[in-house]
Coordinates of N, CA and C in Angstrom, one line a residue:
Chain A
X186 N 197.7 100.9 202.7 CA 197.8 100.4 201.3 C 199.0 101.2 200.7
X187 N 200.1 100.2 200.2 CA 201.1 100.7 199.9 C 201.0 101.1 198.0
X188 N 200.8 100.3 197.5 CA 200.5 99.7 196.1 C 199.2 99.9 195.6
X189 N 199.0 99.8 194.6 CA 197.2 99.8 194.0 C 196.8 98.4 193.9
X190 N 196.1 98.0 194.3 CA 195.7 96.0 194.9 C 194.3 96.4 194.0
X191 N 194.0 95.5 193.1 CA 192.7 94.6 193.1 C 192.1 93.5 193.4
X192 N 190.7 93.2 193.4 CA 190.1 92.1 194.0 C 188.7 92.0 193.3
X193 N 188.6 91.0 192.8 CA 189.4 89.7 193.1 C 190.3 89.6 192.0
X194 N 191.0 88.8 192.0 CA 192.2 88.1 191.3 C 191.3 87.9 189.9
X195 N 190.3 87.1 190.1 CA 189.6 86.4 189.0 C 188.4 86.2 189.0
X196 N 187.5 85.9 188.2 CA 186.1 86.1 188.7 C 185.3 85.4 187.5
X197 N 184.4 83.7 187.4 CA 183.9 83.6 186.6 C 182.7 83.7 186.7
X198 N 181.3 84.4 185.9 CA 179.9 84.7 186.2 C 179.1 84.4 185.0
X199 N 178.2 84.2 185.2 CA 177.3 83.6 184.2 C 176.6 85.0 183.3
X200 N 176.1 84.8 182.3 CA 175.5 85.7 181.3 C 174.3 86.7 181.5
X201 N 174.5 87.8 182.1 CA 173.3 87.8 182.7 C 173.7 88.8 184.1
X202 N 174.3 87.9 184.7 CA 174.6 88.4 186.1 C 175.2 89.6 186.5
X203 N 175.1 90.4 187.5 CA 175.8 91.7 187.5 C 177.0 91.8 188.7
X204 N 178.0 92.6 188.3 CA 179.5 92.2 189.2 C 179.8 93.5 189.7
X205 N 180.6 93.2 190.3 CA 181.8 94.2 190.6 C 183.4 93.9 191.2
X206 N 184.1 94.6 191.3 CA 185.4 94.5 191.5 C 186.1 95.5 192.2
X207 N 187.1 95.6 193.1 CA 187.6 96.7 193.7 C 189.0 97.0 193.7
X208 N 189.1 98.2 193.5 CA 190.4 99.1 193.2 C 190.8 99.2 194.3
X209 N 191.9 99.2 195.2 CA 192.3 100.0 196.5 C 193.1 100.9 196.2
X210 N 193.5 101.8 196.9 CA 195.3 102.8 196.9 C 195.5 103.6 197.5
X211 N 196.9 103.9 197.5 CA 197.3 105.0 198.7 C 196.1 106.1 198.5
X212 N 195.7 106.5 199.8 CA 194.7 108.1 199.3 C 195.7 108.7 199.6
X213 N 196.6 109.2 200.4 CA 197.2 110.3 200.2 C 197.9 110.6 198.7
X214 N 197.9 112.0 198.5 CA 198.8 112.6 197.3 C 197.7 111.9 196.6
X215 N 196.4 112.1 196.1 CA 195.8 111.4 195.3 C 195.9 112.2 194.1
X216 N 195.8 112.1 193.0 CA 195.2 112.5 191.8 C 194.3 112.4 190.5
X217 N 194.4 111.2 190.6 CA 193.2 110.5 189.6 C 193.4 109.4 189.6
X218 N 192.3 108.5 189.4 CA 191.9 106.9 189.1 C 191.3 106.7 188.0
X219 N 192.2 105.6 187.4 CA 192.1 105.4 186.2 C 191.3 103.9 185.9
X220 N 190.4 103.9 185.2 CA 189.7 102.2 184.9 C 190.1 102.0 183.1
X221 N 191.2 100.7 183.0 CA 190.8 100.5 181.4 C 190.6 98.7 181.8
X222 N 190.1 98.3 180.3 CA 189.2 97.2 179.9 C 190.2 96.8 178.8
X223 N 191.0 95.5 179.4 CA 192.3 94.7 178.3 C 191.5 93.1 178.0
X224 N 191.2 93.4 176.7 CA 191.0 92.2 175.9 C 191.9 91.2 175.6
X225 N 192.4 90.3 176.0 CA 193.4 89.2 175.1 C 193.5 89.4 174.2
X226 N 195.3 89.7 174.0 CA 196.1 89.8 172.5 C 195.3 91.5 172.0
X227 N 194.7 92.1 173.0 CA 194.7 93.6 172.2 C 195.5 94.4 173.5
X228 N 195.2 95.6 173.2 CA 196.2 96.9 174.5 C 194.9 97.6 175.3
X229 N 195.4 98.2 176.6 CA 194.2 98.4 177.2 C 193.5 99.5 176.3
X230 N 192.3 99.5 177.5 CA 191.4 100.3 176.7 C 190.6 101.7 177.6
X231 N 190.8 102.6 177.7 CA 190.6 103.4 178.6 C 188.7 103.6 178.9
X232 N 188.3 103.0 180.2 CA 187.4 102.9 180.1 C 187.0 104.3 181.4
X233 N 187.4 104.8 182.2 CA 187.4 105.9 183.1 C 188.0 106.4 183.6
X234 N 188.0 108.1 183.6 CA 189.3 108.6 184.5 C 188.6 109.2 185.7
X235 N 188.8 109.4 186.8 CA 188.1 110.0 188.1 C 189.0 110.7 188.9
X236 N 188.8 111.7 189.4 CA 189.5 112.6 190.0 C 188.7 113.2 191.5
X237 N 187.8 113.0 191.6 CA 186.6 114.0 193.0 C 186.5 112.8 193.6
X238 N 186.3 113.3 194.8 CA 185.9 112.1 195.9 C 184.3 112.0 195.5
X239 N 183.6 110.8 195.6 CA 182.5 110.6 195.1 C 182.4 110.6 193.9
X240 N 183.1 110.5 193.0 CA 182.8 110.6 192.0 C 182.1 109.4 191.4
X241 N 181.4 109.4 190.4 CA 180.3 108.3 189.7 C 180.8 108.7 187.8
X242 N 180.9 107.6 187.6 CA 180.9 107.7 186.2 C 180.0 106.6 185.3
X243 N 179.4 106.3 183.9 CA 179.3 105.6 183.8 C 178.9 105.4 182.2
X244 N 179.6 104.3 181.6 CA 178.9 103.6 180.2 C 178.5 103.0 180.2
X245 N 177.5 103.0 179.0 CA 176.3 101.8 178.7 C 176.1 101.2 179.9
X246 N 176.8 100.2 180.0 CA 176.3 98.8 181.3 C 177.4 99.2 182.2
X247 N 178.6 99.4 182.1 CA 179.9 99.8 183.2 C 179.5 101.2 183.8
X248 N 179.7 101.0 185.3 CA 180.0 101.9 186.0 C 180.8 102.2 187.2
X249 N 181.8 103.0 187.8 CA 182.4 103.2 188.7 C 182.5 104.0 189.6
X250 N 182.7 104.4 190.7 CA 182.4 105.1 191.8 C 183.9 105.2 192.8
X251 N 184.4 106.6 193.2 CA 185.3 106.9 193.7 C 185.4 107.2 195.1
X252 N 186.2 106.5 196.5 CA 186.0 107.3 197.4 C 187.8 108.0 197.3
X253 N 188.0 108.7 197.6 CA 189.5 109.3 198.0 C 189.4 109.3 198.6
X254 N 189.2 109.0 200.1 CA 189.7 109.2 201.6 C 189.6 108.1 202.4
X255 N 189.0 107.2 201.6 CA 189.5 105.8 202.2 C 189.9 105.2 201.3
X256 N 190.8 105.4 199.8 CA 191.5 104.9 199.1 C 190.5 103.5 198.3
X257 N 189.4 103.7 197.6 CA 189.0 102.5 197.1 C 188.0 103.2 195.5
X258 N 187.8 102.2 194.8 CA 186.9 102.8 193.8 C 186.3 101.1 193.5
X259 N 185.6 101.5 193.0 CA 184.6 100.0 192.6 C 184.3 100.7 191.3
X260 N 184.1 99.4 190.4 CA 183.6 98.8 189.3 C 182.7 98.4 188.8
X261 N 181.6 98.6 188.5 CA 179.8 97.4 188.5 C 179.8 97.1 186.8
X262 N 179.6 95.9 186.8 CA 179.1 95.7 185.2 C 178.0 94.9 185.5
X263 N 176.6 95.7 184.8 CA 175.3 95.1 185.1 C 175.0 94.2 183.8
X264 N 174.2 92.8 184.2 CA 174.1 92.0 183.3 C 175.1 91.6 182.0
X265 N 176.1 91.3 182.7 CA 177.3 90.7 182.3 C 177.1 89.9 181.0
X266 N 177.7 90.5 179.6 CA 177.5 89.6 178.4 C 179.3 89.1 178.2
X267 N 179.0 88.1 177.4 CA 179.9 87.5 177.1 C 181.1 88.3 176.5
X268 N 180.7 89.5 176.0 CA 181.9 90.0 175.3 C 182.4 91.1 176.6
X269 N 181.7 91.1 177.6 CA 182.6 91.9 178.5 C 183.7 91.4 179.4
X270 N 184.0 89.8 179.2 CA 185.4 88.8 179.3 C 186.6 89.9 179.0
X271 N 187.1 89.7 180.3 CA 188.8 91.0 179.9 C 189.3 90.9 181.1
X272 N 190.3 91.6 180.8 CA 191.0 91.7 182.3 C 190.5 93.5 182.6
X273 N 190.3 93.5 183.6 CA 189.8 95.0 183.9 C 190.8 95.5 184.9
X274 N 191.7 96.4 184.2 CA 193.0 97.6 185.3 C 192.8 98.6 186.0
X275 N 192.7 98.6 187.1 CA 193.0 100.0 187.8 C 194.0 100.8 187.7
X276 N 194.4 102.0 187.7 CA 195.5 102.9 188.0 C 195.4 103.7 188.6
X277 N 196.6 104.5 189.5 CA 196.7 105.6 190.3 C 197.3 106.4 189.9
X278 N 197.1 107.6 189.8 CA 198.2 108.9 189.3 C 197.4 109.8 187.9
X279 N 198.4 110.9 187.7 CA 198.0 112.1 186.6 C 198.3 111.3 185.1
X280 N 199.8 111.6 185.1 CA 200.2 111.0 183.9 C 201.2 109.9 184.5
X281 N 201.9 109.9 185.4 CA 202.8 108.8 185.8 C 201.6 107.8 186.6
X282 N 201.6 106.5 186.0 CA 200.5 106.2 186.2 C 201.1 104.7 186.9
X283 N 200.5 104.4 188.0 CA 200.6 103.0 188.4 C 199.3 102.0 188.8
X284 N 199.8 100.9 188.2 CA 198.6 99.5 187.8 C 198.7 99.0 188.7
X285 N 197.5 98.4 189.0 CA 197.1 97.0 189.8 C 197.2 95.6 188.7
X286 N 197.3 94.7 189.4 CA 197.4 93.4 188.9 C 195.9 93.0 187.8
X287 N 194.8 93.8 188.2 CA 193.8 93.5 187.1 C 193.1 92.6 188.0
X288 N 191.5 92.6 187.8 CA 190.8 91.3 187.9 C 190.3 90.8 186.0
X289 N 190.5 89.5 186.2 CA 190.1 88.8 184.7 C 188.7 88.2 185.0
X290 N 188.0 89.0 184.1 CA 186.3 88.5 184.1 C 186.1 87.7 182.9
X291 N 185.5 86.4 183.4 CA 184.8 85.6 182.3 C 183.5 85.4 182.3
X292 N 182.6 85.6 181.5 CA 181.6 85.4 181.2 C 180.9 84.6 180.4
X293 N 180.8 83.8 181.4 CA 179.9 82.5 180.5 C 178.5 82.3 180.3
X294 N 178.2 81.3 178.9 CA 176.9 81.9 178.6 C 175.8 80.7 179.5
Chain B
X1051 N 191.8 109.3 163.2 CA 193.4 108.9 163.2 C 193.3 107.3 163.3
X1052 N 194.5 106.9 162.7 CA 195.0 105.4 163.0 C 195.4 104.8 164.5
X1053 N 195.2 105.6 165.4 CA 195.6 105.3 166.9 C 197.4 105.3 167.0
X1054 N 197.3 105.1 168.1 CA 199.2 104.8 168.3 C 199.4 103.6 167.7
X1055 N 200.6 104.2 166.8 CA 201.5 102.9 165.8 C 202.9 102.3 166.2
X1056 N 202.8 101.3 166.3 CA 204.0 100.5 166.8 C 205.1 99.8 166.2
X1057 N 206.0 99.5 166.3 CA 206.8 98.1 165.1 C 208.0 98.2 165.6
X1058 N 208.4 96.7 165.6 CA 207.9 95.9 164.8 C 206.6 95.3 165.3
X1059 N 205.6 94.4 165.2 CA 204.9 93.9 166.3 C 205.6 92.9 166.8
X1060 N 206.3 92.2 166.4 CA 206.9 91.2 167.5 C 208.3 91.2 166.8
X1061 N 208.9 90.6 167.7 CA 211.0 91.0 167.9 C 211.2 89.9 167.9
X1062 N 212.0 88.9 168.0 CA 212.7 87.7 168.1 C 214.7 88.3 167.8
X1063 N 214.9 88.6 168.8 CA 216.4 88.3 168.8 C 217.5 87.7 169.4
X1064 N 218.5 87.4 169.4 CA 219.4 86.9 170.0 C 220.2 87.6 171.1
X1065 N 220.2 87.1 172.5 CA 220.6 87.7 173.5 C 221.9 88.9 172.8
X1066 N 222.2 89.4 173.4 CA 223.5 90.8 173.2 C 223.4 91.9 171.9
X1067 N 222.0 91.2 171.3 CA 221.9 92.0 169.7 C 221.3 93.4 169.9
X1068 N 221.1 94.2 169.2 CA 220.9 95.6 169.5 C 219.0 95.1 169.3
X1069 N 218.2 95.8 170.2 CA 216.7 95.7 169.7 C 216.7 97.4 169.8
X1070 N 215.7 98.2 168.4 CA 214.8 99.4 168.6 C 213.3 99.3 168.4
X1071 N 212.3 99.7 169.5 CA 210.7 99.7 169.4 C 210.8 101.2 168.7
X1072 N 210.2 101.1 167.9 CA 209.5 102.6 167.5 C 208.0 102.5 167.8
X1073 N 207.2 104.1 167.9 CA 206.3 104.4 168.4 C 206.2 105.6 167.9
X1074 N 204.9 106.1 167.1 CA 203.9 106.3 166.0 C 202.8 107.4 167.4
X1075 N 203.1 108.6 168.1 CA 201.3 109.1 169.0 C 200.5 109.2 167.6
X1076 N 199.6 109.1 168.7 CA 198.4 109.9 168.1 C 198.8 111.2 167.8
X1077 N 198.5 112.2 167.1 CA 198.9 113.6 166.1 C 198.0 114.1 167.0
X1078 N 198.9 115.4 167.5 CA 198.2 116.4 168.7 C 198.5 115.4 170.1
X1079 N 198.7 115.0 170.4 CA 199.1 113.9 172.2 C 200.5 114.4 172.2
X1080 N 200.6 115.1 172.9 CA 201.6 115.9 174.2 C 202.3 114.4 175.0
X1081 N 201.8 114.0 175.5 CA 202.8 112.8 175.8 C 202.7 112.0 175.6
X1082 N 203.9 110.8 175.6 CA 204.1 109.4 175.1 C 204.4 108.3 176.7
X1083 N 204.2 107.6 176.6 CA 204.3 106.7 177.5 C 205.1 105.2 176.9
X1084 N 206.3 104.6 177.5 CA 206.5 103.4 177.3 C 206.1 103.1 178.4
X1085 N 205.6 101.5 178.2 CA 205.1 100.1 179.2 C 206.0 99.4 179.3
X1086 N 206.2 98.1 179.9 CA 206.5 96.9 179.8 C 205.6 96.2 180.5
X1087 N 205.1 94.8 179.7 CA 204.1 94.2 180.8 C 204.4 92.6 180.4
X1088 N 205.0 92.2 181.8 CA 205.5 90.7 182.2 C 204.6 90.2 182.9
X1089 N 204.8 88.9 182.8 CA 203.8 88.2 183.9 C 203.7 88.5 185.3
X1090 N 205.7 88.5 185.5 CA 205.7 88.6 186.8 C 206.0 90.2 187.7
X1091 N 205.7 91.1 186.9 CA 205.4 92.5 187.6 C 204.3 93.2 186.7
X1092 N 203.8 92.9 185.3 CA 202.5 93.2 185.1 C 203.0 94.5 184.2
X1093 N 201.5 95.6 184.1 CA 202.3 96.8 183.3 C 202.9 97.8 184.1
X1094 N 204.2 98.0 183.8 CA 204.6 99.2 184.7 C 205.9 99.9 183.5
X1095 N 205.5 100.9 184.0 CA 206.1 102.6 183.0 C 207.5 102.1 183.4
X1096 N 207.7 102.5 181.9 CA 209.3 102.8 182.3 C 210.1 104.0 181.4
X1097 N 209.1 104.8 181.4 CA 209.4 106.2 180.6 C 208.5 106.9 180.5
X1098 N 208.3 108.2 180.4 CA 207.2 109.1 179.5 C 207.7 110.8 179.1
X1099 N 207.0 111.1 178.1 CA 207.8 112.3 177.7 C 207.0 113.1 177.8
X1100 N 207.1 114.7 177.5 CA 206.3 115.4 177.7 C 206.5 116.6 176.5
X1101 N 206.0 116.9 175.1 CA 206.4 118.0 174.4 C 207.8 117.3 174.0
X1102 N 208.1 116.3 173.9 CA 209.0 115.5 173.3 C 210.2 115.5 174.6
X1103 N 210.2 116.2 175.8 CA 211.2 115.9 177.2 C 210.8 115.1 177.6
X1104 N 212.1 113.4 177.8 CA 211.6 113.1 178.9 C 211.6 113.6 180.3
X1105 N 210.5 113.0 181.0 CA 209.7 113.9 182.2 C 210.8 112.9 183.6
X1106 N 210.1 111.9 183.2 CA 210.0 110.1 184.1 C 210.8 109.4 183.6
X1107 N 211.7 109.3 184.2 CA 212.8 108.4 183.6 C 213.0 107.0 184.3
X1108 N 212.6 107.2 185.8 CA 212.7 106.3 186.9 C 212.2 104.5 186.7
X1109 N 211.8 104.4 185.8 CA 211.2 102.8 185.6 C 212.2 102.2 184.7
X1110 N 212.7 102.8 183.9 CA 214.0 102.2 182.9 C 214.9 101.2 183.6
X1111 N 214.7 100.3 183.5 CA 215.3 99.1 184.7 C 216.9 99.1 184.3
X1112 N 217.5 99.5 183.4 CA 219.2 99.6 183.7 C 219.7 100.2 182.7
X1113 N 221.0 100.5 182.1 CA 221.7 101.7 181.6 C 221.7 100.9 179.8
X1114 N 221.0 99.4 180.0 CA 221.1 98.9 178.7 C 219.7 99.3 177.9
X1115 N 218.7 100.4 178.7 CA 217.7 100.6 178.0 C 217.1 102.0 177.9
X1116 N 217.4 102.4 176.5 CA 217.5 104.0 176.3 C 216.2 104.0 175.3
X1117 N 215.5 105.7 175.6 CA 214.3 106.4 174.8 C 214.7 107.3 174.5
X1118 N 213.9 107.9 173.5 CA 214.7 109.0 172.4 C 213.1 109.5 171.9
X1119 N 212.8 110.6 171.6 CA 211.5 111.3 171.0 C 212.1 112.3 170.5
X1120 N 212.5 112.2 168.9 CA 213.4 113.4 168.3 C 212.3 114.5 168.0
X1121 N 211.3 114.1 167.9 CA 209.9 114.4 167.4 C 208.6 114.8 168.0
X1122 N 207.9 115.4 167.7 CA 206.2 114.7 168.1 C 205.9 113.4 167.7
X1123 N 206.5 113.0 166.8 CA 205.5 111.8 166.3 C 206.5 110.8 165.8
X1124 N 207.3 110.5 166.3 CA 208.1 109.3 166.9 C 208.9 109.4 168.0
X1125 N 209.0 108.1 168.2 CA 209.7 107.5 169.9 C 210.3 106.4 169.3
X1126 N 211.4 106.2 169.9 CA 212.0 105.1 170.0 C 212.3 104.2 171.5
X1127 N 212.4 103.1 171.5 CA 213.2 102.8 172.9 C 213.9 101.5 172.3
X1128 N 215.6 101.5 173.0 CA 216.5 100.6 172.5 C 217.0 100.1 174.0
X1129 N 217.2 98.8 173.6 CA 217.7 98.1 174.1 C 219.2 97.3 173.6
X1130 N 220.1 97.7 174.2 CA 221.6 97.2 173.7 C 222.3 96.8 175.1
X1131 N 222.9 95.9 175.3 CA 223.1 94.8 174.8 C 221.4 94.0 175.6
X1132 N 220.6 93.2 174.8 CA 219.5 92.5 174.8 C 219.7 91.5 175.9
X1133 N 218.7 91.0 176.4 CA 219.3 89.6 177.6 C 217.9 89.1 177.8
X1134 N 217.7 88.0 178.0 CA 216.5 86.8 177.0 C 215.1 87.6 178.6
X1135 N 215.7 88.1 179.7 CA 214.9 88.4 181.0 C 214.5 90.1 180.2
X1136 N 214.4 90.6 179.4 CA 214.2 91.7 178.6 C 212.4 91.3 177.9
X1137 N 212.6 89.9 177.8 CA 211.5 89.4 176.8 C 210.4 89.9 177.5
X1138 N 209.2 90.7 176.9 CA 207.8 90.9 177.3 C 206.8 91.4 176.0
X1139 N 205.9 92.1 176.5 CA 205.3 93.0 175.7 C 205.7 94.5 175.8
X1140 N 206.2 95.1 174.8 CA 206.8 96.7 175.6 C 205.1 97.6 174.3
X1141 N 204.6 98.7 175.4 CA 203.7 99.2 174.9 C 203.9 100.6 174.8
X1142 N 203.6 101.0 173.4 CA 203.5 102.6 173.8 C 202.0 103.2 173.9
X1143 N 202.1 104.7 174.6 CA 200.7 105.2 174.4 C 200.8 106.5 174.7
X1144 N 199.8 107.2 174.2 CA 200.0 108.7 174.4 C 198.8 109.6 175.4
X1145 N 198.9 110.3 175.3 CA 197.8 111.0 176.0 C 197.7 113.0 175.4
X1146 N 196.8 113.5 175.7 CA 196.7 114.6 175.3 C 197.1 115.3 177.1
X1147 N 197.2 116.6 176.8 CA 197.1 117.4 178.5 C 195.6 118.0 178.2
X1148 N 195.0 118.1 177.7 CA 193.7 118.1 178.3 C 192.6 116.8 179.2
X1149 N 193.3 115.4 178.9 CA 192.5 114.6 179.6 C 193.8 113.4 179.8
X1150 N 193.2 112.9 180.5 CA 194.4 111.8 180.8 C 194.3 110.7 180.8
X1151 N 193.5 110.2 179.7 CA 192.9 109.0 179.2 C 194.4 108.9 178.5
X1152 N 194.7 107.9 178.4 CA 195.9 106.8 177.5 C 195.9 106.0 176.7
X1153 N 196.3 106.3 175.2 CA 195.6 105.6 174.0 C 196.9 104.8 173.8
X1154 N 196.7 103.2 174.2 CA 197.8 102.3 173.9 C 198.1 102.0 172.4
X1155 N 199.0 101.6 172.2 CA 199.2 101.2 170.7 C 199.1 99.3 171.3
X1156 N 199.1 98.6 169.7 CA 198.9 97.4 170.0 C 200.4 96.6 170.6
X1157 N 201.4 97.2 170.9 CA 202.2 96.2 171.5 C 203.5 95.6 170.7
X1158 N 204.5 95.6 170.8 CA 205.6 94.8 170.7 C 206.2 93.3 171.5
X1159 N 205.7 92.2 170.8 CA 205.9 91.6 171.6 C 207.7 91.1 171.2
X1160 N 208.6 91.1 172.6 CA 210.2 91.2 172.3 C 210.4 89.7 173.0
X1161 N 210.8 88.4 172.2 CA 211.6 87.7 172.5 C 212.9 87.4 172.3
X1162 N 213.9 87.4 173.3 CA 215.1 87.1 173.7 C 215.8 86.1 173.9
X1163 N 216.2 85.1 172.5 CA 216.8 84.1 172.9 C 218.3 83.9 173.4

């Protein structure tokens, strides 16, 4: 993995339902993984920062989980409501930070 | 706080005209971050400062696009001479050095005709 890749591209799920999504990235020179939550027509929104292999984090209904040594982190959003529609960004790095293309979740009722 | 402040929010200029984004951190954030985010390469840094140095200079895509932080608590980035492939959303955001969460501001959106 050369780049920080997400997957899927897109993802539409019913109201209710519970998801997830995956981050990949270089592991080497790792230093932190970053999760924000971009709403249409607003700016992202920092929803996790992770740094430890294994790491687990989690709000309200979101939660994410870190490996560093095989370069991946996952995303879970349990019982998916309507207002959690966004595009959801990965990133790699401290302060110089680089993006993945985002998965866009819709949530329909 | 009012979060990170931006302006104008949207630009509309004429190719070769001078554009400046100003950018408002958060009070107390040690660093500032400029964005750009296009359809077709998404958000990617093209600056950040640090104690008002810039640190990261390397994303600034050509010599027509300069940042300036006279301050803590403004930034600028100019674009001279403008060219309509310039047009996106340019974002700022800051962060503190105790955590590395990144507080975006809402966005400039820059059209280039």
């Amino acid at each position: 993995i050369l780049n920080v890749e997400q997957s899927p591209q897109s993802l539409h799920v019913q109201e209710g339902d519970s998801t997830n999504f995956t981050c990949s990235f270089p592991s080497s020179n790792f230093y932190a993984l970053h999760w924000y939550r971009w709403e249409t027509a607003k700016s992202p929104e920092a929803l996790f920062v992770m740094t430890l292999n294994g790491d687990e984090k989690k709000k309200g209904r979101i939660s994410a989980t870190l490996n560093t040594k095989e370069g991946y982190s996952y995303l879970y959003i349990k019982g998916s409501q309507p207002e959690d529609s966004a595009t959801y960004l990965c990133a790699r790095g401290g302060n110089k930070l680089t993006f993945g293309t985002g998965t866009q979740l819709k949530v329909e009722l | 706080d009012a979060g990170v402040i931006q302006s104008p929010r949207h630009e509309v200029t004429e190719m070769g005209q001078e554009v400046t984004l100003r950018c408002k951190p958060i009070s107390g954030h040690d660093y500032l971050f400029w964005y750009r985010q296009t359809m077709m390469r998404g958000l990617e840094l093209l600056i950040y400062f640090n104690n008002n140095v810039p640190i990261d200079d390397s994303g600034m895509p050509e010599d027509r696009f300069s940042a300036k932080m006279p301050n803590a608590s403004f930034s600028t980035l100019k674009i001279q001479p403008s060219e309509p492939r310039d047009s996106a959303v340019y974002f700022c955001a800051s962060s503190s050095d105790r955590a590395y969460e990144q507080y975006f501001g809402p966005g400039t959106r820059l059209t280039v005709t």
